[in-house]
Short mmCIF file of C-alpha atoms and ligand atoms in Angstrom, two decimals:
data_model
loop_
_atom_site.label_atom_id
_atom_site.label_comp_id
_atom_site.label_asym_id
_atom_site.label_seq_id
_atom_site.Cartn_x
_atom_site.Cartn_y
_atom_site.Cartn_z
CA UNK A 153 40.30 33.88 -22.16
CA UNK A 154 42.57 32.86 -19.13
CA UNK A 155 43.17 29.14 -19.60
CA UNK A 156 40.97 27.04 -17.20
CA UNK A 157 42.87 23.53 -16.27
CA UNK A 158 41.54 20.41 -14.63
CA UNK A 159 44.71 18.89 -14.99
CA UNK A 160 47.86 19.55 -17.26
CA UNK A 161 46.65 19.07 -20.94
CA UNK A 162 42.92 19.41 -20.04
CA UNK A 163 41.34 22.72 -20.71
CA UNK A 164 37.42 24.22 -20.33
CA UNK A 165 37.14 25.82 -23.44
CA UNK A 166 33.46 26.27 -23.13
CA UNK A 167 31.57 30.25 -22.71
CA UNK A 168 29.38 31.58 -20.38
CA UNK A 169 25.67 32.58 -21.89
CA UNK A 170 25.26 35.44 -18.98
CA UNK A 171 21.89 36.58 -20.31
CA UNK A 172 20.14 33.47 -20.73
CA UNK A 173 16.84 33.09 -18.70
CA UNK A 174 14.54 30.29 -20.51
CA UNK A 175 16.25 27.36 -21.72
CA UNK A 176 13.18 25.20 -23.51
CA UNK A 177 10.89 26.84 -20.84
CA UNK A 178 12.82 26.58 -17.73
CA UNK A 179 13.79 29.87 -16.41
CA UNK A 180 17.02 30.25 -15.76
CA UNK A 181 17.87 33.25 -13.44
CA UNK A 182 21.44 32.75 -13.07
CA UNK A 183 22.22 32.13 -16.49
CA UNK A 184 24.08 28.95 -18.06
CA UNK A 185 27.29 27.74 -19.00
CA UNK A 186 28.11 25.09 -22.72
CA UNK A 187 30.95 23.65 -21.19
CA UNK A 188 33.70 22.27 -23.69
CA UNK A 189 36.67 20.41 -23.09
CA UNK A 190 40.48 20.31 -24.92
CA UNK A 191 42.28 17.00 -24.34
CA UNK A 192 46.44 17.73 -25.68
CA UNK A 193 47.89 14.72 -25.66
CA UNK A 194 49.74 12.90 -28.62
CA UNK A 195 46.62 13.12 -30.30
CA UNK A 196 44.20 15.83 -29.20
CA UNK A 197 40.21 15.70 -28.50
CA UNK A 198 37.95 18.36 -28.51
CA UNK A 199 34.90 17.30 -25.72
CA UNK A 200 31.02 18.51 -26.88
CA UNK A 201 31.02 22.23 -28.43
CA UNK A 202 28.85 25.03 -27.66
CA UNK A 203 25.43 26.56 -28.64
CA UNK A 204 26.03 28.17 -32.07
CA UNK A 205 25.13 31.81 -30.91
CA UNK A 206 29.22 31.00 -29.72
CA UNK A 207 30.87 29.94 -32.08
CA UNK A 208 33.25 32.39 -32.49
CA UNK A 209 34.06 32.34 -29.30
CA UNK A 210 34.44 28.73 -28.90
CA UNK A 211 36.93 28.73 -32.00
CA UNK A 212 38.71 31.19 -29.99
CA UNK A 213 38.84 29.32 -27.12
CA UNK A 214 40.45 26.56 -29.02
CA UNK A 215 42.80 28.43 -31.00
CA UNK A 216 44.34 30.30 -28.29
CA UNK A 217 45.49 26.77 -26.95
CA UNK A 218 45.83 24.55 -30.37
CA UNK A 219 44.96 25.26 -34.26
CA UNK A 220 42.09 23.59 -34.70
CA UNK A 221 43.61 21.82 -37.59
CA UNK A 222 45.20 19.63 -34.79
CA UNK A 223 42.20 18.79 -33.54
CA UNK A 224 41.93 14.80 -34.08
CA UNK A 225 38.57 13.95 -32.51
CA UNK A 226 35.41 15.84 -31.44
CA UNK A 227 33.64 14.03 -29.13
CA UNK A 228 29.59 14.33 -29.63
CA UNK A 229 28.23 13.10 -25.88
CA UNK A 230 25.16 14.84 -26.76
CA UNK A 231 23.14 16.25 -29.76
CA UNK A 232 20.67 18.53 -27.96
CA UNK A 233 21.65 21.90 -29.98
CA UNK A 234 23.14 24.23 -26.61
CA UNK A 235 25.83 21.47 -26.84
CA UNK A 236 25.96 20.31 -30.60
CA UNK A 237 24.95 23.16 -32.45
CA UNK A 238 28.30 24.75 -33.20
CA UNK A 239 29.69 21.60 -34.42
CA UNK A 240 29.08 22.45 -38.45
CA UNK A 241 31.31 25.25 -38.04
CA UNK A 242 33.89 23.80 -35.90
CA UNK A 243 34.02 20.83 -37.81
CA UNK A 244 34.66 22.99 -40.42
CA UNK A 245 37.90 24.35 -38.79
CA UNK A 246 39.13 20.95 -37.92
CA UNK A 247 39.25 18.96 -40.62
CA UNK A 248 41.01 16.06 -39.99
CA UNK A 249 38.82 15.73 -37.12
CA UNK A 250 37.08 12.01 -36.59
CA UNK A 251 33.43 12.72 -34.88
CA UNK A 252 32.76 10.17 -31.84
CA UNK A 253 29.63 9.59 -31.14
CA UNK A 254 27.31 6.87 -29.88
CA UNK A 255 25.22 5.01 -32.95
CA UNK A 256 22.20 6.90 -32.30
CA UNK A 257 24.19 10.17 -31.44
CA UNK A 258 25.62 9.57 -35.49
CA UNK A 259 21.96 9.08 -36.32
CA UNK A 260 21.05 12.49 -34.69
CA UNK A 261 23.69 14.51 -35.87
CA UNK A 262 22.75 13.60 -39.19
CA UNK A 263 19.69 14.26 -38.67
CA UNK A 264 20.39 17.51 -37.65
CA UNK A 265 23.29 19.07 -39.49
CA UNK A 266 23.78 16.38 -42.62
CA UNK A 267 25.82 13.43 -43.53
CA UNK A 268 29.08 15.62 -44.42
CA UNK A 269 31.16 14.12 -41.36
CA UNK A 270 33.42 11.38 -40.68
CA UNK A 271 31.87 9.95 -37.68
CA UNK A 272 32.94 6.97 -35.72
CA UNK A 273 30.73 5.13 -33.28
CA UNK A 274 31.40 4.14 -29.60
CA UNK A 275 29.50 1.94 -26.87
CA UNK A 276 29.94 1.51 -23.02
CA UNK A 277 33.49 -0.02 -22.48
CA UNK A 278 34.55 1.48 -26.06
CA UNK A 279 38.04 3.28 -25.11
CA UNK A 280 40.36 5.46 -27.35
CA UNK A 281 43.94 5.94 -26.93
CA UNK A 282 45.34 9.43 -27.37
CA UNK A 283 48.82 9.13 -26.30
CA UNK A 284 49.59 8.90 -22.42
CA UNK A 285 45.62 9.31 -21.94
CA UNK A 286 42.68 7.24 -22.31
CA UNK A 287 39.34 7.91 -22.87
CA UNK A 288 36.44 5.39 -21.35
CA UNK A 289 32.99 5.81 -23.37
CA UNK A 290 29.50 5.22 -21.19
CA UNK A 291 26.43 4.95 -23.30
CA UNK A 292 23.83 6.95 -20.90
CA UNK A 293 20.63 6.74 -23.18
CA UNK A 294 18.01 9.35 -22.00
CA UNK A 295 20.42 10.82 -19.78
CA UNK A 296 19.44 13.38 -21.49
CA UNK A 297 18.41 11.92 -24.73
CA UNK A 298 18.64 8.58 -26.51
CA UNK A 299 22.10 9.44 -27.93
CA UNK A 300 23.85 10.64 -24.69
CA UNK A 301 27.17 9.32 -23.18
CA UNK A 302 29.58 10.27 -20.63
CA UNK A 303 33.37 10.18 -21.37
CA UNK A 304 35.60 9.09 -19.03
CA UNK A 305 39.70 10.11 -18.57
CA UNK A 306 40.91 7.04 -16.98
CA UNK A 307 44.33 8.26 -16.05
CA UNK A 308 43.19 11.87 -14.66
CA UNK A 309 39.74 10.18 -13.26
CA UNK A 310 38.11 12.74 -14.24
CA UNK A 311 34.44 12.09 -15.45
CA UNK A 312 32.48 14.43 -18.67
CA UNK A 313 29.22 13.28 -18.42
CA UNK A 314 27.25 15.96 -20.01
CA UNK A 315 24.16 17.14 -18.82
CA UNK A 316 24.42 15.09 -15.81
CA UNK A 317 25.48 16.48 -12.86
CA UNK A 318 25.50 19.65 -14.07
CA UNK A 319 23.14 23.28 -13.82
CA UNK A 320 22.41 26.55 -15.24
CA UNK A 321 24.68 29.24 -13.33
CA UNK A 322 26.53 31.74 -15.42
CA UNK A 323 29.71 32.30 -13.00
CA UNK A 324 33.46 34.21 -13.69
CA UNK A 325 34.45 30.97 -11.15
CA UNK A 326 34.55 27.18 -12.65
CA UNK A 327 34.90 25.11 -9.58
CA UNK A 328 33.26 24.36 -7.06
CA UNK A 329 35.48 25.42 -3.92
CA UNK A 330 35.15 28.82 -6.04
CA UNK A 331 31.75 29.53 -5.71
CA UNK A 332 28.47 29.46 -3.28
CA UNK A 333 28.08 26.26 -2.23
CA UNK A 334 24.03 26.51 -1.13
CA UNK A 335 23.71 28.57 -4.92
CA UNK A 336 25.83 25.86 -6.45
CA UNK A 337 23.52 23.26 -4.54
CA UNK A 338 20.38 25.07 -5.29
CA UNK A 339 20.89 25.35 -8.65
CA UNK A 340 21.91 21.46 -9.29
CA UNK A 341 18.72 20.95 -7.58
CA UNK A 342 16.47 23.20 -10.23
CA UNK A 343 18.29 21.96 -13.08
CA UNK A 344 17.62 18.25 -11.97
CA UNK A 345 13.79 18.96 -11.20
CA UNK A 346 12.95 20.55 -14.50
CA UNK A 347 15.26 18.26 -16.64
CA UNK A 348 15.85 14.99 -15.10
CA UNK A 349 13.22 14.46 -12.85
CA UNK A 350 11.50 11.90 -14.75
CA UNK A 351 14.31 9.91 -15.62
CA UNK A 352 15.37 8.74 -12.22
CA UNK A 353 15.29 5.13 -11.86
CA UNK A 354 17.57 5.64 -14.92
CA UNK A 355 19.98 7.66 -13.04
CA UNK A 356 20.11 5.78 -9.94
CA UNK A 357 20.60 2.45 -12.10
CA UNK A 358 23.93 4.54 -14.48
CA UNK A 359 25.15 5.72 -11.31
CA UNK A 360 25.64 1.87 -10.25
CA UNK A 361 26.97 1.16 -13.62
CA UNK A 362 29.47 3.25 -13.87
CA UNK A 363 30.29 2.03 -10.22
CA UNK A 364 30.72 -1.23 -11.29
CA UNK A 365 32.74 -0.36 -14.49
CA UNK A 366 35.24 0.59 -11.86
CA UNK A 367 34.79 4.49 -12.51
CA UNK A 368 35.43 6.52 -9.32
CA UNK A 369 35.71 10.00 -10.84
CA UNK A 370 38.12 12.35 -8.93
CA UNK A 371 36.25 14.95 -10.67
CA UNK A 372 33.04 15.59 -12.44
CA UNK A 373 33.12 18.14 -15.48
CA UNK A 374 29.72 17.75 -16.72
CA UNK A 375 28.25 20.25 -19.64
CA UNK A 376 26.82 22.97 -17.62
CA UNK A 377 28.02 24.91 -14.77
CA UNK A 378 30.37 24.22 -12.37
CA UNK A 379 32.95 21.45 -12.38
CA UNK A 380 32.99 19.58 -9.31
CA UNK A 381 36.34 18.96 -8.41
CA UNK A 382 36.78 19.43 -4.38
CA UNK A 383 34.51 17.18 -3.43
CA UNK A 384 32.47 15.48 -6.42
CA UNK A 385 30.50 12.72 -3.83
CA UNK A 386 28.52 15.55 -3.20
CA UNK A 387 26.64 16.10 -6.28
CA UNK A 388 26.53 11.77 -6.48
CA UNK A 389 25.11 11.29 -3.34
CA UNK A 390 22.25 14.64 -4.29
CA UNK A 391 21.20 12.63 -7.19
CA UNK A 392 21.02 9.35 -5.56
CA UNK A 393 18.58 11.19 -2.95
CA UNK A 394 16.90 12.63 -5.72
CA UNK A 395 16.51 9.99 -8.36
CA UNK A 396 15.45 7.92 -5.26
CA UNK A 397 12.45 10.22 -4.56
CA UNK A 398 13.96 11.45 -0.60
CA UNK A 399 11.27 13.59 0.87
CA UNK A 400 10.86 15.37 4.23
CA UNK A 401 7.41 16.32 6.34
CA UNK A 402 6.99 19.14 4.14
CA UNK A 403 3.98 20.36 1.99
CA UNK A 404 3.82 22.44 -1.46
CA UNK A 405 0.53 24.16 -1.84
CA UNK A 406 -0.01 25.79 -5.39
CA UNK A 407 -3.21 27.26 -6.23
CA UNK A 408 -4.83 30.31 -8.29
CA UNK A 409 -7.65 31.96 -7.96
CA UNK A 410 -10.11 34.77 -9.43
CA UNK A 411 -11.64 36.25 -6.85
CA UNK A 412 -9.75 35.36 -3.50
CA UNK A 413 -11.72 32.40 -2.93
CA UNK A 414 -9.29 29.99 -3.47
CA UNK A 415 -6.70 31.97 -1.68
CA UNK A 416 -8.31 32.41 1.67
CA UNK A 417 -9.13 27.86 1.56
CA UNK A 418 -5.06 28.26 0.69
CA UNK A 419 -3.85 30.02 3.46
CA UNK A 420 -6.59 28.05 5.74
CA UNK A 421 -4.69 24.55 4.42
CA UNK A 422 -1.55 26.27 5.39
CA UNK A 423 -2.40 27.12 8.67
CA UNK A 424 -3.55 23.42 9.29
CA UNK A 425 -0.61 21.86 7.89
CA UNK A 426 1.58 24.17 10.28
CA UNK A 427 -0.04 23.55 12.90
CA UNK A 428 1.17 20.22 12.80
CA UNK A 429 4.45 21.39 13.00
CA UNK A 430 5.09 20.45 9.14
CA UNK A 431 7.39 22.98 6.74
CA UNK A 432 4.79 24.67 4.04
CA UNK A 433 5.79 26.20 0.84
CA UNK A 434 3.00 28.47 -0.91
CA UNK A 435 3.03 29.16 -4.05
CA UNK A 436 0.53 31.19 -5.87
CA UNK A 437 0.95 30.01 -9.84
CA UNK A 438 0.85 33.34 -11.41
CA UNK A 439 3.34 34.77 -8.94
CA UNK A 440 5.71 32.08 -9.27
CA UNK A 441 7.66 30.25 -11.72
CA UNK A 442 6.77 26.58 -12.69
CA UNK A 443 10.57 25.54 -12.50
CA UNK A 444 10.52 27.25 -9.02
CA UNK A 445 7.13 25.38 -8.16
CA UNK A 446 8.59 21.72 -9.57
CA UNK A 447 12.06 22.60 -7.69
CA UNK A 448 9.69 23.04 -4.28
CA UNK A 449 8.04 19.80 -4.62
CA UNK A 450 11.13 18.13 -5.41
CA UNK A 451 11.55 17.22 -1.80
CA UNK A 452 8.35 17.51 -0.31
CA UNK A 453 6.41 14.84 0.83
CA UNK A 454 2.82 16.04 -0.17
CA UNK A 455 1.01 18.61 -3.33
CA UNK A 456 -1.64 20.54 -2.67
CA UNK A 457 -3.60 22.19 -5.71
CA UNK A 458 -6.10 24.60 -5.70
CA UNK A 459 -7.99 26.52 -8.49
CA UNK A 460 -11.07 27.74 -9.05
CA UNK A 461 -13.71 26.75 -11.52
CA UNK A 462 -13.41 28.45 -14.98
CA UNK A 463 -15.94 27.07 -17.57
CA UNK A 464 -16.49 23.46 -15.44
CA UNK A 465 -12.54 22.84 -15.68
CA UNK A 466 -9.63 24.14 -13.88
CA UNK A 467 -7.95 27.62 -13.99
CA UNK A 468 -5.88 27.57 -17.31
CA UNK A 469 -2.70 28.34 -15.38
CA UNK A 470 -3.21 25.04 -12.98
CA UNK A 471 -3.50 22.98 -16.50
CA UNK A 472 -0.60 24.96 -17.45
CA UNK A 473 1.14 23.56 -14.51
CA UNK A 474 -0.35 19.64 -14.07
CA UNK A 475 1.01 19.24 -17.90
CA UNK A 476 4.42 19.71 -16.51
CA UNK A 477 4.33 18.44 -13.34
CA UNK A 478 2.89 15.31 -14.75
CA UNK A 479 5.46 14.89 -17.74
CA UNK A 480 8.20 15.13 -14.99
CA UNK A 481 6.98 12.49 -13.27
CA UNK A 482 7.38 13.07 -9.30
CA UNK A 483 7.79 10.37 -7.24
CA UNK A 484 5.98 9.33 -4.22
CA UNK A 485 4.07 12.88 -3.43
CA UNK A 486 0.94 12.46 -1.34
CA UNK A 487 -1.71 14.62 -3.80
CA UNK A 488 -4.55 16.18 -2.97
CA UNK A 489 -6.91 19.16 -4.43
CA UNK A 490 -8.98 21.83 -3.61
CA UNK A 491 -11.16 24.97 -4.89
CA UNK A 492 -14.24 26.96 -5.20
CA UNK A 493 -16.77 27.26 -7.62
CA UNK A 494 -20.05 29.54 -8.61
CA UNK A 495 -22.40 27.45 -9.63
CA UNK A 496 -21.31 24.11 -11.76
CA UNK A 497 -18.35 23.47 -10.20
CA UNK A 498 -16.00 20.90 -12.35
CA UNK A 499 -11.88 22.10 -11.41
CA UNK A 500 -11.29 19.90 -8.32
CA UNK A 501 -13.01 16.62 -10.60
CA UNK A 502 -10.63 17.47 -13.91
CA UNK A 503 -7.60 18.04 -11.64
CA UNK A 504 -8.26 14.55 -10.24
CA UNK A 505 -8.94 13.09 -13.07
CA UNK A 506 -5.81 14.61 -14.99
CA UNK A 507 -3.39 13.42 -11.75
CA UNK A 508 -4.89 10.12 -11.58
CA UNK A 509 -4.27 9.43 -14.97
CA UNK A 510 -0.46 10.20 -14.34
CA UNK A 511 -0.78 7.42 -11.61
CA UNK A 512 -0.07 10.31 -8.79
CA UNK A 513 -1.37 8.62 -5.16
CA UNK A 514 -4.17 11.20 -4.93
CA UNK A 515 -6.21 11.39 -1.74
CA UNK A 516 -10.12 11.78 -1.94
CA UNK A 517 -12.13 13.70 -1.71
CA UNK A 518 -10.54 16.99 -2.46
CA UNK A 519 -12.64 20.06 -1.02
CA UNK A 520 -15.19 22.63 -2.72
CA UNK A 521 -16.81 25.28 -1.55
CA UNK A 522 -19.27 27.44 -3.00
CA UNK A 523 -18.75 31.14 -3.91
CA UNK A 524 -17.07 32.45 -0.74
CA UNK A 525 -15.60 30.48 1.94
CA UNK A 526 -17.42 31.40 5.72
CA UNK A 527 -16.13 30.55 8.69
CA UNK A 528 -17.15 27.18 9.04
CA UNK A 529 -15.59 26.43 5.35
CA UNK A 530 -12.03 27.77 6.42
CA UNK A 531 -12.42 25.46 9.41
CA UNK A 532 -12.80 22.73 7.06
CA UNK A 533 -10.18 23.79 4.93
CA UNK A 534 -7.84 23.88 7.90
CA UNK A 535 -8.55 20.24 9.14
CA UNK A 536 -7.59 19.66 5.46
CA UNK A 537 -4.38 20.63 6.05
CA UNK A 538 -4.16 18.71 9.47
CA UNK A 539 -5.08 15.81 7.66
CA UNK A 540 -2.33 16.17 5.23
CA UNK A 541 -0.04 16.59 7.54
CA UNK A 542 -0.91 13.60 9.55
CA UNK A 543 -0.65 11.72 6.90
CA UNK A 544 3.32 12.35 5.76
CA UNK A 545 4.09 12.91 9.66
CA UNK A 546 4.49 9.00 9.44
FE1 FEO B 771 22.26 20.49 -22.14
FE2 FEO B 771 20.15 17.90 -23.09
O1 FEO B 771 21.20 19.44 -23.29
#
């Protein structure tokens, strides 16, 4: 590996997972990066490891810079296993090696790997010396889990905060004046949707935190992806839009259907939203992927969902997709529903019910219609989507 610097004595050590396209569900088309970090100072700190499938390559990392027996701390900022789950064996390697952790980062990595470590715990403020540098410790609970925390290098300002700030593109480039900046910004904007979405009055309240703990990182090195180091305001300012719920005049419409039904009342919504001069994205669930659907409606103003009836309920992929759009929590969307029906009917009334339950602003009624849709029911349909429209135009 050519040595990657941030700044002298501060190496990425992590590897790049090239092949990986689902992480827990999300699909992840560029790939990912487990970013890990070597701190040489007097004393020298090894920052998160790597999923286990890399261990061996992580060691390697780390050796071509520093036997590992010289490793004095190993800094745990999160226990979720693409980040912890090589620490067994590298703890192994470095034995004199003092685990830092937050209390309930000890509890979960004894929970998951064992009680054989010597762990020491850390809170917000918490700092440890290492020789000319310091490290700053920010307990970040839920940011991604309970146990997470961001580590700070107060002399090189530059800020490892884990999960945050980061996203899922396998790249040859580390930094962001290296690489795509609209596939660098897309990507930070999936990865945020599908992971952090429902944590962001959380995020908007750490970002003032760390503010007022007089952090103003120079740059951001978070666990996955890129590090931002040319201009790291821009990724701060994205989630402050995003944990803030920022939408434009712009409708997501995602729908199934059986028999084209529910298709043609789609593209009729479509064409009544546009007509209103409002941006439409359409999204047909079993040609599209849910962390491309939830990315969509990140900044959109207003859902639309459409399925047709299947046994009195809704289409089993629209289920598929209200269970995660619900546990991620969007903020301030404008919902409303639609489909058709044989006989019984029943999906519109369970998708209602299941997005009033998750406290969505729904508005009622949605719209049915009957076997096929005529003329005068695509008409209807299409004043559907002008009324939408109107409604986010404000
Ligand atoms: Fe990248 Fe929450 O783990």
């Amino acid at each position: 590996m050519s040595k990657v610097s941030l700044a002298e004595g501060i190496n990425w050590v992590g590897v790049v997972d090239w092949t990986l396209r689902d992480f827990h569900g999300y699909i992840t088309r560029r790939g990912a990066t487990y970013n890990a970090y070597l701190i040489s100072d007097e004393k020298t700190a090894l920052v998160d490891t790597v999923k286990h499938t890399f261990s061996s390559e992580l060691l390697r990392n780390i050796c071509e810079i520093v036997d590992p027996e010289k490793i004095d701390y190993i800094i745990v900022n999160h226990v979720e296993m693409d980040h912890s789950s090589s620490l067994p064996v590298i703890a192994k390697h470095a034995k004199n090696a003092t685990i830092i952790a937050s209390q309930r980062g000890k509890d979960a990595i004894i929970e998951h790997y064992g009680a054989d470590f010597k762990i020491q715990t850390v809170k917000t403020g918490d700092e440890l010396k290492l020789g000319k540098r310091t490290l700053r410790f920010v307990e970040a609970p839920m940011l991604h889990w309970p146990d997470s925390m961001f580590t700070y290098v107060v002399e090189d300002k530059i800020l490892m905060p884990n999960d945050a700030f980061g996203e899922h593109l396998a790249s040859s480039q580390r930094f962001d004046d290296e690489v795509d900046g609209h596939v660098l910004m897309e990507e930070a904007a999936i990865y945020y949707s599908n992971i952090l979405m429902p944590l962001g009055p959380l995020i908007t309240r750490k970002i003032q935190e760390v503010v007022q703990l007089g952090i103003a990182p120079a740059v951001i090195a978070p666990s996955h992806g890129i590090i931002w180091r040319s201009n790291p305001s821009k990724i701060i300012q994205a989630y402050l839009e995003w944990s803030a719920g920022a939408a434009k005049k712009k409708v997501v419409i995602v729908y199934d259907t059986m028999w084209g039904s529910t298709d043609k009342m789609a593209r009729a919504i479509a064409e009544g939203a546009i007509s209103e001069g409002i941006e439409v994205k359409f999204l047909k669930l079993r040609a599209s992927e849910l962390s491309e659907v939830v990315t969509e409606i990140l900044d959109a103003k207003a859902v639309v969902v459409g399925s047709p009836t299947l046994n009195n309920q809704m289409f089993p992929t629209l289920s598929s997709f209200l269970t995660y759009a619900t546990g991620l929590k969007p903020k301030g969307k404008l919902w409303s529903f639609f489909g058709s029906y044989g006989w019984g009917g029943g999906a519109v009334r369970s998708m209602v019910e299941t997005a009033r339950k998750a406290g969505f602003d729904v508005l009622e009624p949605g719209i049915e219609i009957k076997y096929v849709p005529d003329q005068e029911d695509l008409k209807k349909c299409f004043e559907f989507g002008k009324q939408i429209a109107a409604k986010i135009k404000v």
